[in-house]
Amino acid sequence: MDQQSVPQTTINRLPIYLRCLIRAQSMRMPVINSVGIAEMAGTNAPQVRKDLSYLGELGTRGIGYDVDALIAHISRLLGLTRDRRAAIVGFGRLGSALLGYPGFGEHGCAVVAIFDSDPAKIGTLPLGIEIRDVADLESVLRELLVDIAILTTPVEVAQTMAERVAAAGVTAILNFAPVRLEIPPEVAVRQVDLSTELQILSFHLAERRRVE
Amino acid sequence: MDQQSVPQTTINRLPIYLRCLIRAQSMRMPVINSVGIAEMAGTNAPQVRKDLSYLGELGTRGIGYDVDALIAHISRLLGLTRDRRAAIVGFGRLGSALLGYPGFGEHGCAVVAIFDSDPAKIGTLPLGIEIRDVADLESVLRELLVDIAILTTPVEVAQTMAERVAAAGVTAILNFAPVRLEIPPEVAVRQVDLSTELQILSFHLAERRRVE
DNA sequence: TTTTGTGAAAGTTTTCACAGCG
DNA sequence: CGCTGTGAAAACTTTCACAAAA
């Protein structure tokens, strides 16, 4: 099956399936069926089978999916077999919290560079990683072969920083600043937006109230 | 138009439109048209018009949308006219970073309670808010009329905490723990998942490589 | 004239039912 | 017999074209 044709919605669910499969693996389950994955992942069995069918014929009829083989296959498709190198741009509270997040190391993603503009921070070594002057952004990103930029800057400078990391050849950005980045389409952007999420939750609270 | 029938995809975009409108307002634009909103929001004009049409007939043909009126209308629909009271459950690095995030106050959402299980933290007052013992979760949530719970606990306890906040009558959860929460459907959950986002970006990096 | 609001078309995603295979 | 893989149906979302209104 053509890998290009895997729908984005399926891609978005693969990390969730992967997490479930790793849990199954840790429970010593050699095989799991679509119902089992669906229950763990909070979806339904046909959805799981359809999603996995885009990756190829990975299951065995009458049996289910081999847990180890499926983990290997999804990991490869998601590019998790190759170690990813991330940079944190903007080392305030949030950047600092993310650096300490164990999720990076667990998923083959290493923070290899940190940037800030505050002279008091530049040169310090949180968790052994030197904080660099954001003035040197482009050269350091290229030198350290960074593939993912994590933007935790103030909103005012996020667009500029996005343009600069993109110009330095970084093609994946995780943006925590509440602004929609305008950058070339070959750069993948994932937006994490706290106030948007809170507002969506607020809508649900308001709706509950309206129904009652 | 029936408010119940506003599609979830539209709801997800309303906070983005709102942000654009507030920017327009700060630029002293009294009126904006669908093209203007679309450009700021990174979408297209028919999408904006379709989305806004679900909320009622809010525009003026030949003119566009009154910025103040549209802000008021979207804010009301999202329930932002009413002040929201949030609690942070789990005060590690991430919880601490979120407490300092200015996005809360700016959007009428106040952190009114913090919970942790660490005796060294309980009783301290970061930003003037007392850290409570998680043992008192239910009573404090009810007492302080919390409507949104922000879960920043370790992954192992997130499901238990979700059940407890739901049992205490909280019907909106923002979950940062990398686990799919199983709770009654009347509780709205928004998942913010760093490692999932990184894996999706990793897929895009892998795909670029495959294409080249 | 300008720009909204909307029905219809096109595209996408999810669900379903069952053929097909082990 | 059990469970996957999949084509077809249903549901949902986006795009389009244009009538209608200011």
PDB file of N, CA and C in Angstrom, chain A residues 3-4 8 11-12 15-16 19 41 77-80 82 84 93 96-97 101 104 107 148 171 173-174 176 178 180 186 188 190 192-211, chain B residues 3-4 8 11-12 15-16 19 41 77-80 82 84 93 96-97 101 104 107 148 171 173-174 176 178 180 186 188 190 192-205 207-211:
ATOM      1  N   GLN A   3       2.462   4.493   1.019  1.00  0.00           N
ATOM      2  CA  GLN A   3       2.617   5.191   2.296  1.00  0.00           C
ATOM      3  C   GLN A   3       2.145   6.639   2.219  1.00  0.00           C
ATOM      4  N   GLN A   4       2.295   7.224   1.037  1.00  0.00           N
ATOM      5  CA  GLN A   4       1.862   8.603   0.851  1.00  0.00           C
ATOM      6  C   GLN A   4       0.382   8.760   1.147  1.00  0.00           C
ATOM      7  N   GLN A   8      -4.121  11.691   7.252  1.00  0.00           N
ATOM      8  CA  GLN A   8      -3.574  12.415   8.397  1.00  0.00           C
ATOM      9  C   GLN A   8      -4.254  11.982   9.705  1.00  0.00           C
ATOM     10  N   ILE A  11      -2.544   8.942  10.878  1.00  0.00           N
ATOM     11  CA  ILE A  11      -1.224   9.300  11.449  1.00  0.00           C
ATOM     12  C   ILE A  11      -1.389   9.822  12.868  1.00  0.00           C
ATOM     13  N   ASN A  12      -2.392  10.663  13.065  1.00  0.00           N
ATOM     14  CA  ASN A  12      -2.603  11.249  14.390  1.00  0.00           C
ATOM     15  C   ASN A  12      -2.921  10.185  15.447  1.00  0.00           C
ATOM     16  N   PRO A  15       0.428   7.257  17.122  1.00  0.00           N
ATOM     17  CA  PRO A  15       1.150   7.332  18.402  1.00  0.00           C
ATOM     18  C   PRO A  15       0.333   6.766  19.562  1.00  0.00           C
ATOM     19  N   ILE A  16      -0.989   6.906  19.493  1.00  0.00           N
ATOM     20  CA  ILE A  16      -1.834   6.359  20.556  1.00  0.00           C
ATOM     21  C   ILE A  16      -1.821   4.831  20.500  1.00  0.00           C
ATOM     22  N   ARG A  19       1.421   3.531  21.872  1.00  0.00           N
ATOM     23  CA  ARG A  19       1.475   3.541  23.327  1.00  0.00           C
ATOM     24  C   ARG A  19       0.735   2.334  23.902  1.00  0.00           C
ATOM     25  N   ALA A  41      -7.245   2.089  23.375  1.00  0.00           N
ATOM     26  CA  ALA A  41      -7.023   3.386  22.723  1.00  0.00           C
ATOM     27  C   ALA A  41      -8.248   4.289  22.793  1.00  0.00           C
ATOM     28  N   LEU A  77       7.456   3.555  10.546  1.00  0.00           N
ATOM     29  CA  LEU A  77       6.679   4.517   9.752  1.00  0.00           C
ATOM     30  C   LEU A  77       6.750   5.923  10.344  1.00  0.00           C
ATOM     31  N   LEU A  78       6.719   6.005  11.679  1.00  0.00           N
ATOM     32  CA  LEU A  78       6.768   7.315  12.340  1.00  0.00           C
ATOM     33  C   LEU A  78       8.198   7.864  12.411  1.00  0.00           C
ATOM     34  N   GLY A  79       9.152   7.088  11.917  1.00  0.00           N
ATOM     35  CA  GLY A  79      10.528   7.570  11.924  1.00  0.00           C
ATOM     36  C   GLY A  79      11.144   7.558  13.306  1.00  0.00           C
ATOM     37  N   LEU A  80      10.645   6.685  14.194  1.00  0.00           N
ATOM     38  CA  LEU A  80      11.134   6.690  15.574  1.00  0.00           C
ATOM     39  C   LEU A  80      12.385   5.828  15.738  1.00  0.00           C
ATOM     40  N   ARG A  82      15.023   6.359  14.107  1.00  0.00           N
ATOM     41  CA  ARG A  82      16.122   7.323  13.988  1.00  0.00           C
ATOM     42  C   ARG A  82      16.017   8.304  15.151  1.00  0.00           C
ATOM     43  N   ARG A  84      15.930  11.616  17.108  1.00  0.00           N
ATOM     44  CA  ARG A  84      15.580  12.991  16.740  1.00  0.00           C
ATOM     45  C   ARG A  84      16.298  13.979  17.634  1.00  0.00           C
ATOM     46  N   ARG A  93       9.646  29.631  31.887  1.00  0.00           N
ATOM     47  CA  ARG A  93       9.090  28.562  32.714  1.00  0.00           C
ATOM     48  C   ARG A  93       8.716  27.330  31.897  1.00  0.00           C
ATOM     49  N   SER A  96      11.654  25.482  30.357  1.00  0.00           N
ATOM     50  CA  SER A  96      12.329  24.778  31.434  1.00  0.00           C
ATOM     51  C   SER A  96      11.570  23.515  31.839  1.00  0.00           C
ATOM     52  N   ALA A  97      10.246  23.629  31.922  1.00  0.00           N
ATOM     53  CA  ALA A  97       9.427  22.463  32.284  1.00  0.00           C
ATOM     54  C   ALA A  97       9.549  21.378  31.220  1.00  0.00           C
ATOM     55  N   TYR A 101      10.883  17.185  31.008  1.00  0.00           N
ATOM     56  CA  TYR A 101       9.847  16.189  30.698  1.00  0.00           C
ATOM     57  C   TYR A 101      10.479  14.874  30.260  1.00  0.00           C
ATOM     58  N   PHE A 104      10.658  13.032  26.351  1.00  0.00           N
ATOM     59  CA  PHE A 104      11.636  13.180  25.269  1.00  0.00           C
ATOM     60  C   PHE A 104      12.500  11.939  25.122  1.00  0.00           C
ATOM     61  N   HIS A 107      11.210   8.595  23.973  1.00  0.00           N
ATOM     62  CA  HIS A 107      10.783   8.399  22.589  1.00  0.00           C
ATOM     63  C   HIS A 107      11.861   8.788  21.599  1.00  0.00           C
ATOM     64  N   ILE A 148      14.023  19.226  15.006  1.00  0.00           N
ATOM     65  CA  ILE A 148      12.757  19.717  15.545  1.00  0.00           C
ATOM     66  C   ILE A 148      13.000  20.948  16.416  1.00  0.00           C
ATOM     67  N   THR A 171      12.677  21.534   9.565  1.00  0.00           N
ATOM     68  CA  THR A 171      11.396  21.353   8.871  1.00  0.00           C
ATOM     69  C   THR A 171      10.284  20.828   9.781  1.00  0.00           C
ATOM     70  N   ILE A 173       8.295  21.985  13.515  1.00  0.00           N
ATOM     71  CA  ILE A 173       8.185  22.949  14.608  1.00  0.00           C
ATOM     72  C   ILE A 173       7.029  22.558  15.523  1.00  0.00           C
ATOM     73  N   LEU A 174       7.312  22.542  16.821  1.00  0.00           N
ATOM     74  CA  LEU A 174       6.270  22.381  17.828  1.00  0.00           C
ATOM     75  C   LEU A 174       6.105  23.745  18.492  1.00  0.00           C
ATOM     76  N   PHE A 176       4.368  26.445  20.935  1.00  0.00           N
ATOM     77  CA  PHE A 176       3.545  26.686  22.124  1.00  0.00           C
ATOM     78  C   PHE A 176       3.065  28.133  22.207  1.00  0.00           C
ATOM     79  N   PRO A 178       0.837  31.288  21.333  1.00  0.00           N
ATOM     80  CA  PRO A 178      -0.534  31.372  20.812  1.00  0.00           C
ATOM     81  C   PRO A 178      -0.625  32.241  19.567  1.00  0.00           C
ATOM     82  N   ARG A 180      -0.710  31.680  15.025  1.00  0.00           N
ATOM     83  CA  ARG A 180      -0.613  30.772  13.885  1.00  0.00           C
ATOM     84  C   ARG A 180       0.599  31.170  13.051  1.00  0.00           C
ATOM     85  N   GLU A 186       6.444  23.275   3.391  1.00  0.00           N
ATOM     86  CA  GLU A 186       7.285  22.085   3.604  1.00  0.00           C
ATOM     87  C   GLU A 186       7.710  21.940   5.069  1.00  0.00           C
ATOM     88  N   ALA A 188       6.589  21.338   8.745  1.00  0.00           N
ATOM     89  CA  ALA A 188       5.444  20.827   9.505  1.00  0.00           C
ATOM     90  C   ALA A 188       5.346  21.569  10.831  1.00  0.00           C
ATOM     91  N   ARG A 190       3.132  21.809  14.463  1.00  0.00           N
ATOM     92  CA  ARG A 190       2.094  21.338  15.374  1.00  0.00           C
ATOM     93  C   ARG A 190       1.922  22.421  16.420  1.00  0.00           C
ATOM     94  N   VAL A 192       0.419  23.753  19.951  1.00  0.00           N
ATOM     95  CA  VAL A 192      -0.096  23.386  21.277  1.00  0.00           C
ATOM     96  C   VAL A 192      -0.519  24.683  21.927  1.00  0.00           C
ATOM     97  N   ASP A 193      -1.802  24.800  22.178  1.00  0.00           N
ATOM     98  CA  ASP A 193      -2.336  26.111  22.545  1.00  0.00           C
ATOM     99  C   ASP A 193      -3.254  26.020  23.755  1.00  0.00           C
ATOM    100  N   LEU A 194      -2.682  26.371  24.895  1.00  0.00           N
ATOM    101  CA  LEU A 194      -3.391  26.246  26.150  1.00  0.00           C
ATOM    102  C   LEU A 194      -4.689  27.040  26.181  1.00  0.00           C
ATOM    103  N   SER A 195      -4.648  28.295  25.751  1.00  0.00           N
ATOM    104  CA  SER A 195      -5.878  29.086  25.911  1.00  0.00           C
ATOM    105  C   SER A 195      -6.965  28.623  24.955  1.00  0.00           C
ATOM    106  N   THR A 196      -6.591  28.154  23.767  1.00  0.00           N
ATOM    107  CA  THR A 196      -7.584  27.560  22.871  1.00  0.00           C
ATOM    108  C   THR A 196      -8.255  26.356  23.536  1.00  0.00           C
ATOM    109  N   GLU A 197      -7.443  25.502  24.152  1.00  0.00           N
ATOM    110  CA  GLU A 197      -7.993  24.312  24.806  1.00  0.00           C
ATOM    111  C   GLU A 197      -8.944  24.705  25.944  1.00  0.00           C
ATOM    112  N   LEU A 198      -8.542  25.706  26.718  1.00  0.00           N
ATOM    113  CA  LEU A 198      -9.399  26.154  27.827  1.00  0.00           C
ATOM    114  C   LEU A 198     -10.711  26.716  27.294  1.00  0.00           C
ATOM    115  N   GLN A 199     -10.648  27.418  26.164  1.00  0.00           N
ATOM    116  CA  GLN A 199     -11.865  28.009  25.606  1.00  0.00           C
ATOM    117  C   GLN A 199     -12.800  26.934  25.069  1.00  0.00           C
ATOM    118  N   ILE A 200     -12.218  25.866  24.494  1.00  0.00           N
ATOM    119  CA  ILE A 200     -13.058  24.764  24.011  1.00  0.00           C
ATOM    120  C   ILE A 200     -13.737  24.094  25.212  1.00  0.00           C
ATOM    121  N   LEU A 201     -12.997  23.923  26.302  1.00  0.00           N
ATOM    122  CA  LEU A 201     -13.601  23.354  27.510  1.00  0.00           C
ATOM    123  C   LEU A 201     -14.680  24.283  28.059  1.00  0.00           C
ATOM    124  N   SER A 202     -14.418  25.580  27.992  1.00  0.00           N
ATOM    125  CA  SER A 202     -15.409  26.549  28.454  1.00  0.00           C
ATOM    126  C   SER A 202     -16.706  26.426  27.654  1.00  0.00           C
ATOM    127  N   PHE A 203     -16.553  26.200  26.347  1.00  0.00           N
ATOM    128  CA  PHE A 203     -17.743  25.988  25.514  1.00  0.00           C
ATOM    129  C   PHE A 203     -18.563  24.799  26.009  1.00  0.00           C
ATOM    130  N   HIS A 204     -17.866  23.712  26.344  1.00  0.00           N
ATOM    131  CA  HIS A 204     -18.591  22.530  26.817  1.00  0.00           C
ATOM    132  C   HIS A 204     -19.307  22.810  28.130  1.00  0.00           C
ATOM    133  N   LEU A 205     -18.682  23.572  29.012  1.00  0.00           N
ATOM    134  CA  LEU A 205     -19.332  23.960  30.269  1.00  0.00           C
ATOM    135  C   LEU A 205     -20.576  24.795  29.975  1.00  0.00           C
ATOM    136  N   ALA A 206     -20.435  25.738  29.036  1.00  0.00           N
ATOM    137  CA  ALA A 206     -21.569  26.606  28.688  1.00  0.00           C
ATOM    138  C   ALA A 206     -22.696  25.794  28.063  1.00  0.00           C
ATOM    139  N   GLU A 207     -22.320  24.815  27.243  1.00  0.00           N
ATOM    140  CA  GLU A 207     -23.323  24.003  26.559  1.00  0.00           C
ATOM    141  C   GLU A 207     -24.115  23.144  27.553  1.00  0.00           C
ATOM    142  N   ARG A 208     -23.381  22.535  28.490  1.00  0.00           N
ATOM    143  CA  ARG A 208     -24.030  21.745  29.546  1.00  0.00           C
ATOM    144  C   ARG A 208     -25.106  22.576  30.236  1.00  0.00           C
ATOM    145  N   ARG A 209     -24.710  23.795  30.581  1.00  0.00           N
ATOM    146  CA  ARG A 209     -25.595  24.725  31.260  1.00  0.00           C
ATOM    147  C   ARG A 209     -26.840  25.036  30.408  1.00  0.00           C
ATOM    148  N   ARG A 210     -26.614  25.233  29.094  1.00  0.00           N
ATOM    149  CA  ARG A 210     -27.720  25.539  28.190  1.00  0.00           C
ATOM    150  C   ARG A 210     -28.691  24.368  28.099  1.00  0.00           C
ATOM    151  N   VAL A 211     -28.153  23.156  28.095  1.00  0.00           N
ATOM    152  CA  VAL A 211     -29.003  21.970  27.980  1.00  0.00           C
ATOM    153  C   VAL A 211     -29.835  21.784  29.244  1.00  0.00           C
TER     154      VAL A 211
ATOM    155  N   GLN B   3     -27.920  26.245  18.280  1.00  0.00           N
ATOM    156  CA  GLN B   3     -26.567  26.212  18.830  1.00  0.00           C
ATOM    157  C   GLN B   3     -26.046  24.788  19.013  1.00  0.00           C
ATOM    158  N   GLN B   4     -26.952  23.883  19.281  1.00  0.00           N
ATOM    159  CA  GLN B   4     -26.573  22.488  19.471  1.00  0.00           C
ATOM    160  C   GLN B   4     -25.898  21.922  18.229  1.00  0.00           C
ATOM    161  N   GLN B   8     -18.254  20.410  15.797  1.00  0.00           N
ATOM    162  CA  GLN B   8     -17.078  20.479  16.677  1.00  0.00           C
ATOM    163  C   GLN B   8     -15.902  21.138  15.966  1.00  0.00           C
ATOM    164  N   ILE B  11     -16.302  24.798  16.372  1.00  0.00           N
ATOM    165  CA  ILE B  11     -15.972  25.193  17.755  1.00  0.00           C
ATOM    166  C   ILE B  11     -14.457  25.284  17.942  1.00  0.00           C
ATOM    167  N   ASN B  12     -13.743  24.307  17.378  1.00  0.00           N
ATOM    168  CA  ASN B  12     -12.285  24.305  17.531  1.00  0.00           C
ATOM    169  C   ASN B  12     -11.640  25.525  16.887  1.00  0.00           C
ATOM    170  N   PRO B  15     -11.945  29.828  18.881  1.00  0.00           N
ATOM    171  CA  PRO B  15     -10.936  30.552  19.667  1.00  0.00           C
ATOM    172  C   PRO B  15      -9.894  31.235  18.783  1.00  0.00           C
ATOM    173  N   ILE B  16      -9.583  30.646  17.640  1.00  0.00           N
ATOM    174  CA  ILE B  16      -8.610  31.265  16.723  1.00  0.00           C
ATOM    175  C   ILE B  16      -9.204  32.528  16.115  1.00  0.00           C
ATOM    176  N   ARG B  19      -9.206  35.290  18.644  1.00  0.00           N
ATOM    177  CA  ARG B  19      -7.890  35.911  18.804  1.00  0.00           C
ATOM    178  C   ARG B  19      -7.617  36.918  17.682  1.00  0.00           C
ATOM    179  N   ALA B  41      -6.291  34.167  10.307  1.00  0.00           N
ATOM    180  CA  ALA B  41      -6.466  32.882  10.981  1.00  0.00           C
ATOM    181  C   ALA B  41      -5.793  31.735  10.236  1.00  0.00           C
ATOM    182  N   LEU B  77     -20.882  32.613  23.245  1.00  0.00           N
ATOM    183  CA  LEU B  77     -21.068  31.208  22.872  1.00  0.00           C
ATOM    184  C   LEU B  77     -20.053  30.304  23.556  1.00  0.00           C
ATOM    185  N   LEU B  78     -18.817  30.769  23.664  1.00  0.00           N
ATOM    186  CA  LEU B  78     -17.766  29.967  24.298  1.00  0.00           C
ATOM    187  C   LEU B  78     -17.845  30.028  25.820  1.00  0.00           C
ATOM    188  N   GLY B  79     -18.776  30.816  26.326  1.00  0.00           N
ATOM    189  CA  GLY B  79     -18.935  30.890  27.779  1.00  0.00           C
ATOM    190  C   GLY B  79     -17.844  31.687  28.454  1.00  0.00           C
ATOM    191  N   LEU B  80     -17.221  32.608  27.703  1.00  0.00           N
ATOM    192  CA  LEU B  80     -16.092  33.358  28.273  1.00  0.00           C
ATOM    193  C   LEU B  80     -16.547  34.587  29.050  1.00  0.00           C
ATOM    194  N   ARG B  82     -18.454  34.374  31.528  1.00  0.00           N
ATOM    195  CA  ARG B  82     -18.487  33.907  32.914  1.00  0.00           C
ATOM    196  C   ARG B  82     -17.068  33.547  33.323  1.00  0.00           C
ATOM    197  N   ARG B  84     -14.097  31.543  34.740  1.00  0.00           N
ATOM    198  CA  ARG B  84     -13.871  30.113  34.965  1.00  0.00           C
ATOM    199  C   ARG B  84     -12.874  29.919  36.084  1.00  0.00           C
ATOM    200  N   ARG B  93       7.081  20.397  37.627  1.00  0.00           N
ATOM    201  CA  ARG B  93       7.586  21.447  36.749  1.00  0.00           C
ATOM    202  C   ARG B  93       6.488  22.000  35.849  1.00  0.00           C
ATOM    203  N   SER B  96       3.750  23.951  37.613  1.00  0.00           N
ATOM    204  CA  SER B  96       4.327  25.228  38.024  1.00  0.00           C
ATOM    205  C   SER B  96       4.443  26.193  36.842  1.00  0.00           C
ATOM    206  N   ALA B  97       4.866  25.675  35.683  1.00  0.00           N
ATOM    207  CA  ALA B  97       4.982  26.511  34.491  1.00  0.00           C
ATOM    208  C   ALA B  97       3.598  27.016  34.069  1.00  0.00           C
ATOM    209  N   TYR B 101       1.643  30.890  33.527  1.00  0.00           N
ATOM    210  CA  TYR B 101       1.250  31.235  32.159  1.00  0.00           C
ATOM    211  C   TYR B 101       0.242  32.380  32.168  1.00  0.00           C
ATOM    212  N   PHE B 104      -3.998  32.372  31.252  1.00  0.00           N
ATOM    213  CA  PHE B 104      -5.163  32.133  32.109  1.00  0.00           C
ATOM    214  C   PHE B 104      -5.941  33.419  32.359  1.00  0.00           C
ATOM    215  N   HIS B 107      -7.847  35.298  29.729  1.00  0.00           N
ATOM    216  CA  HIS B 107      -9.069  34.740  29.170  1.00  0.00           C
ATOM    217  C   HIS B 107     -10.088  34.378  30.237  1.00  0.00           C
ATOM    218  N   ILE B 148     -12.883  23.628  36.003  1.00  0.00           N
ATOM    219  CA  ILE B 148     -11.925  22.993  35.088  1.00  0.00           C
ATOM    220  C   ILE B 148     -10.769  22.422  35.894  1.00  0.00           C
ATOM    221  N   THR B 171     -16.677  18.943  35.305  1.00  0.00           N
ATOM    222  CA  THR B 171     -17.068  18.356  34.015  1.00  0.00           C
ATOM    223  C   THR B 171     -16.168  18.796  32.864  1.00  0.00           C
ATOM    224  N   ILE B 173     -11.903  18.698  31.829  1.00  0.00           N
ATOM    225  CA  ILE B 173     -10.548  18.298  32.210  1.00  0.00           C
ATOM    226  C   ILE B 173      -9.588  18.601  31.073  1.00  0.00           C
ATOM    227  N   LEU B 174      -8.483  19.251  31.416  1.00  0.00           N
ATOM    228  CA  LEU B 174      -7.380  19.437  30.478  1.00  0.00           C
ATOM    229  C   LEU B 174      -6.271  18.518  30.951  1.00  0.00           C
ATOM    230  N   PHE B 176      -2.689  16.656  30.683  1.00  0.00           N
ATOM    231  CA  PHE B 176      -1.340  16.662  30.123  1.00  0.00           C
ATOM    232  C   PHE B 176      -0.639  15.319  30.291  1.00  0.00           C
ATOM    233  N   PRO B 178       0.193  11.528  29.514  1.00  0.00           N
ATOM    234  CA  PRO B 178       0.075  10.764  28.269  1.00  0.00           C
ATOM    235  C   PRO B 178      -0.719   9.480  28.442  1.00  0.00           C
ATOM    236  N   ARG B 180      -5.026   8.037  27.796  1.00  0.00           N
ATOM    237  CA  ARG B 180      -6.403   8.349  27.419  1.00  0.00           C
ATOM    238  C   ARG B 180      -7.303   8.096  28.619  1.00  0.00           C
ATOM    239  N   GLU B 186     -20.190  12.754  29.898  1.00  0.00           N
ATOM    240  CA  GLU B 186     -20.611  14.131  30.202  1.00  0.00           C
ATOM    241  C   GLU B 186     -19.434  15.004  30.636  1.00  0.00           C
ATOM    242  N   ALA B 188     -16.055  16.649  29.639  1.00  0.00           N
ATOM    243  CA  ALA B 188     -15.277  16.990  28.448  1.00  0.00           C
ATOM    244  C   ALA B 188     -13.797  16.888  28.769  1.00  0.00           C
ATOM    245  N   ARG B 190      -9.884  17.425  27.123  1.00  0.00           N
ATOM    246  CA  ARG B 190      -8.977  17.836  26.053  1.00  0.00           C
ATOM    247  C   ARG B 190      -7.613  17.293  26.416  1.00  0.00           C
ATOM    248  N   VAL B 192      -3.589  17.143  25.911  1.00  0.00           N
ATOM    249  CA  VAL B 192      -2.399  17.827  25.391  1.00  0.00           C
ATOM    250  C   VAL B 192      -1.256  16.858  25.591  1.00  0.00           C
ATOM    251  N   ASP B 193      -0.684  16.417  24.495  1.00  0.00           N
ATOM    252  CA  ASP B 193       0.214  15.272  24.579  1.00  0.00           C
ATOM    253  C   ASP B 193       1.498  15.537  23.795  1.00  0.00           C
ATOM    254  N   LEU B 194       2.512  15.914  24.539  1.00  0.00           N
ATOM    255  CA  LEU B 194       3.786  16.285  23.941  1.00  0.00           C
ATOM    256  C   LEU B 194       4.390  15.177  23.104  1.00  0.00           C
ATOM    257  N   SER B 195       4.405  13.936  23.631  1.00  0.00           N
ATOM    258  CA  SER B 195       5.128  12.910  22.868  1.00  0.00           C
ATOM    259  C   SER B 195       4.361  12.526  21.617  1.00  0.00           C
ATOM    260  N   THR B 196       3.042  12.575  21.671  1.00  0.00           N
ATOM    261  CA  THR B 196       2.253  12.357  20.454  1.00  0.00           C
ATOM    262  C   THR B 196       2.581  13.406  19.395  1.00  0.00           C
ATOM    263  N   GLU B 197       2.665  14.651  19.814  1.00  0.00           N
ATOM    264  CA  GLU B 197       2.984  15.731  18.868  1.00  0.00           C
ATOM    265  C   GLU B 197       4.362  15.532  18.254  1.00  0.00           C
ATOM    266  N   LEU B 198       5.321  15.159  19.104  1.00  0.00           N
ATOM    267  CA  LEU B 198       6.680  14.934  18.598  1.00  0.00           C
ATOM    268  C   LEU B 198       6.711  13.776  17.608  1.00  0.00           C
ATOM    269  N   GLN B 199       5.909  12.746  17.866  1.00  0.00           N
ATOM    270  CA  GLN B 199       5.893  11.590  16.963  1.00  0.00           C
ATOM    271  C   GLN B 199       5.252  11.948  15.631  1.00  0.00           C
ATOM    272  N   ILE B 200       4.243  12.802  15.665  1.00  0.00           N
ATOM    273  CA  ILE B 200       3.618  13.238  14.413  1.00  0.00           C
ATOM    274  C   ILE B 200       4.626  14.061  13.601  1.00  0.00           C
ATOM    275  N   LEU B 201       5.382  14.923  14.295  1.00  0.00           N
ATOM    276  CA  LEU B 201       6.432  15.686  13.596  1.00  0.00           C
ATOM    277  C   LEU B 201       7.501  14.745  13.042  1.00  0.00           C
ATOM    278  N   SER B 202       7.823  13.723  13.816  1.00  0.00           N
ATOM    279  CA  SER B 202       8.817  12.751  13.358  1.00  0.00           C
ATOM    280  C   SER B 202       8.341  12.059  12.084  1.00  0.00           C
ATOM    281  N   PHE B 203       7.054  11.763  12.017  1.00  0.00           N
ATOM    282  CA  PHE B 203       6.498  11.173  10.790  1.00  0.00           C
ATOM    283  C   PHE B 203       6.727  12.087   9.590  1.00  0.00           C
ATOM    284  N   HIS B 204       6.498  13.391   9.800  1.00  0.00           N
ATOM    285  CA  HIS B 204       6.679  14.322   8.684  1.00  0.00           C
ATOM    286  C   HIS B 204       8.135  14.372   8.245  1.00  0.00           C
ATOM    287  N   LEU B 205       9.059  14.321   9.213  1.00  0.00           N
ATOM    288  CA  LEU B 205      10.476  14.280   8.875  1.00  0.00           C
ATOM    289  C   LEU B 205      10.799  13.028   8.073  1.00  0.00           C
ATOM    290  N   GLU B 207       8.753  11.260   6.286  1.00  0.00           N
ATOM    291  CA  GLU B 207       8.084  11.307   4.989  1.00  0.00           C
ATOM    292  C   GLU B 207       8.879  12.173   4.003  1.00  0.00           C
ATOM    293  N   ARG B 208       9.352  13.322   4.477  1.00  0.00           N
ATOM    294  CA  ARG B 208      10.186  14.197   3.642  1.00  0.00           C
ATOM    295  C   ARG B 208      11.358  13.410   3.078  1.00  0.00           C
ATOM    296  N   ARG B 209      11.978  12.663   3.956  1.00  0.00           N
ATOM    297  CA  ARG B 209      13.139  11.860   3.595  1.00  0.00           C
ATOM    298  C   ARG B 209      12.772  10.804   2.538  1.00  0.00           C
ATOM    299  N   ARG B 210      11.605  10.164   2.719  1.00  0.00           N
ATOM    300  CA  ARG B 210      11.166   9.142   1.762  1.00  0.00           C
ATOM    301  C   ARG B 210      10.919   9.751   0.392  1.00  0.00           C
ATOM    302  N   VAL B 211      10.344  10.964   0.371  1.00  0.00           N
ATOM    303  CA  VAL B 211      10.031  11.620  -0.894  1.00  0.00           C
ATOM    304  C   VAL B 211      11.311  12.026  -1.621  1.00  0.00           C
TER     305      VAL B 211
END
